[in-house]
Short mmCIF file of C-alpha atoms in Angstrom, two decimals:
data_model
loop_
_atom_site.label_atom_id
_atom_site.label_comp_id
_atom_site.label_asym_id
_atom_site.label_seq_id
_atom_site.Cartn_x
_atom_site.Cartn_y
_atom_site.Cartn_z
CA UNK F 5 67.60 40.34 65.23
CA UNK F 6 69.68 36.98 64.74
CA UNK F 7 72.93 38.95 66.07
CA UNK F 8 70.62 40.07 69.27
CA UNK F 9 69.42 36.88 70.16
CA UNK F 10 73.18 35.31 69.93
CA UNK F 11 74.25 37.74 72.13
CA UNK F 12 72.07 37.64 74.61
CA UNK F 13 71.75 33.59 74.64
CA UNK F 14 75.47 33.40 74.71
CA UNK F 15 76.03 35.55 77.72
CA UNK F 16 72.78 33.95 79.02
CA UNK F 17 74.99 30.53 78.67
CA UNK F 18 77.70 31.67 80.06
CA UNK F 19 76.26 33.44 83.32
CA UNK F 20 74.65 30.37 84.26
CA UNK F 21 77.21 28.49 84.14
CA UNK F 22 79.64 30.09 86.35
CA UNK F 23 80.22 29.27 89.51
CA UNK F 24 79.63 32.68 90.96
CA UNK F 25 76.48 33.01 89.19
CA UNK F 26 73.11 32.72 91.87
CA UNK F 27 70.98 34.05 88.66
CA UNK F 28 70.60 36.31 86.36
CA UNK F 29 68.07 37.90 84.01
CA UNK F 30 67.27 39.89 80.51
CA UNK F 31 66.56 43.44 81.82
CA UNK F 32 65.96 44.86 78.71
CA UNK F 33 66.12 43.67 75.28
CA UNK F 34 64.89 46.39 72.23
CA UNK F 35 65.54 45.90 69.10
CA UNK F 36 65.61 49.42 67.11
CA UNK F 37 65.38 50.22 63.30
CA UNK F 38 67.71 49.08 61.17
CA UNK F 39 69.24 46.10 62.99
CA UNK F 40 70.39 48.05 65.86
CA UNK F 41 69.32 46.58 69.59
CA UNK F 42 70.34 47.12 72.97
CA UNK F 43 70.69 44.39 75.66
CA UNK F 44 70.80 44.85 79.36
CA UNK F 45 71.21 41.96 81.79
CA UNK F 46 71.66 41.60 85.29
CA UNK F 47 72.91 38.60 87.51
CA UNK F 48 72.75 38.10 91.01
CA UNK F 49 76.56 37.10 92.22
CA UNK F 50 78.10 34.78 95.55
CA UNK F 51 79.00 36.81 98.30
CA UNK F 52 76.16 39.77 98.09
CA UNK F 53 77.90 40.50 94.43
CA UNK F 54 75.75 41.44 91.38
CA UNK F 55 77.14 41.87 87.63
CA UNK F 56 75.30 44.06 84.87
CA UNK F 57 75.52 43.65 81.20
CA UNK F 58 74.67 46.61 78.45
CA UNK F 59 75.41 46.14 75.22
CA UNK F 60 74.02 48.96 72.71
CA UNK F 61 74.62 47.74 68.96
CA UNK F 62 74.57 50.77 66.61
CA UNK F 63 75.58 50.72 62.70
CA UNK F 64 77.88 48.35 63.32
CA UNK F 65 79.44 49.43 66.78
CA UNK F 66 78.96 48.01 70.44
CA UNK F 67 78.75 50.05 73.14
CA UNK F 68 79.32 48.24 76.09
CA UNK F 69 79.11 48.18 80.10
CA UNK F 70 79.84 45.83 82.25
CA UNK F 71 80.10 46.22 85.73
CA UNK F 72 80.75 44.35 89.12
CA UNK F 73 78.88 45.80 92.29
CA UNK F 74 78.04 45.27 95.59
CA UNK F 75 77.05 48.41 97.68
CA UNK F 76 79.26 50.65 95.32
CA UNK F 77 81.46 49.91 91.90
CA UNK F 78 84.06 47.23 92.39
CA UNK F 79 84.91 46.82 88.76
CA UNK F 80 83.62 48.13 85.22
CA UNK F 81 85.04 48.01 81.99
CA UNK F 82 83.13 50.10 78.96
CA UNK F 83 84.14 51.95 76.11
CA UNK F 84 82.57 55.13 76.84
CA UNK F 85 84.97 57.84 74.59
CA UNK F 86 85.60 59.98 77.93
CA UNK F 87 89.30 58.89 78.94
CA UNK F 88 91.41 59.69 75.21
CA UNK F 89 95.39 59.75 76.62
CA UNK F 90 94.58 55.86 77.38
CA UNK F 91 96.19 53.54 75.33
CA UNK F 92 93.60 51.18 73.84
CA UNK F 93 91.09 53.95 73.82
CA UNK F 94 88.00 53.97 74.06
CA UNK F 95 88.05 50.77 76.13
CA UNK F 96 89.00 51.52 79.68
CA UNK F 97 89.15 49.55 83.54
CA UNK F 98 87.63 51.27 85.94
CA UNK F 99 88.95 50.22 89.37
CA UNK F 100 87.33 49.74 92.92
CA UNK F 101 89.31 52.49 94.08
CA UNK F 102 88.39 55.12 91.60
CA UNK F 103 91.17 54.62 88.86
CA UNK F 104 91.03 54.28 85.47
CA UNK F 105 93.23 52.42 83.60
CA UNK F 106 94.08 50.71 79.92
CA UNK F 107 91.63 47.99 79.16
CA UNK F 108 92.02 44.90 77.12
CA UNK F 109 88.90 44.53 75.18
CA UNK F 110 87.94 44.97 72.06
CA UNK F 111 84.52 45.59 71.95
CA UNK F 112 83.30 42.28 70.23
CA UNK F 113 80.97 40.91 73.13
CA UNK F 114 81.56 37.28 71.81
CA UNK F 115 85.20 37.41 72.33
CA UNK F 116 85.75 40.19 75.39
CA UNK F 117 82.55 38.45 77.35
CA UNK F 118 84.02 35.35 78.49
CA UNK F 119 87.41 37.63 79.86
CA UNK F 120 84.97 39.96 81.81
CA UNK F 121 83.70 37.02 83.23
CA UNK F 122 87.03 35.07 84.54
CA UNK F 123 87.90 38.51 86.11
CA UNK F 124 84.36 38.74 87.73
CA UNK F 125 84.93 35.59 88.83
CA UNK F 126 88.14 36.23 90.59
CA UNK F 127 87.17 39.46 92.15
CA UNK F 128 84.49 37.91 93.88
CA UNK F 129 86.89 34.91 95.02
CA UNK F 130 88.78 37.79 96.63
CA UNK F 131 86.29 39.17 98.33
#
């Protein structure tokens, strides 16, 4: 529960105080048996943008969405296993355009959050 509430205050924190940030609120937050939890969070964005967190904690493993829309996908990283001949797998960049490509993070929301978020951040100052 204490891990949880970190997250989603720290993300909280962090959303707010971005400059592209308009708002942004908890979705969903569950806690499940045995410490697990899942966090969804959503934040409306400058420029008609809006950003989605979804962090499912299981047995000691995040899986983990986060994606920049408007009218369609213009960015989303996640670590869904579905793309295997990627290095850094299963963390993968899913483009505007449709590709996907090698992705950064590691899948610890405290450090790979604040990342996400410059790149957010400079998508929408390109748009």
């Amino acid at each position: 529960m204490f891990m949880m509430n970190l997250l989603m205050s720290e993300i909280l924190v962090q959303l707010t105080n971005s400059p592209a940030c308009l708002s942004a609120e908890v979705l969903e937050i569950t806690s499940l048996p045995n410490g697990n939890f899942v966090i969804k969070i959503r934040a409306r964005l400058q420029k008609r943008c809006n950003f989605q967190v979804r962090l499912y904690y299981n047995n000691g493993h995040y899986d983990y969405s986060y994606q920049l829309y408007n009218q369609g996908t213009i960015a989303r990283w996640d670590n869904k296993e579905d793309f295997p001949h990627l290095p850094g797998f299963p963390h993968h960049f899913h483009t505007e355009n449709g590709a996907v490509i090698e992705s950064s993070l590691s899948g610890d929301p405290l450090r790979d959050f604040a990342a996400v978020l410059r790149e957010v951040e400079r998508s929408i100052a390109l748009i």
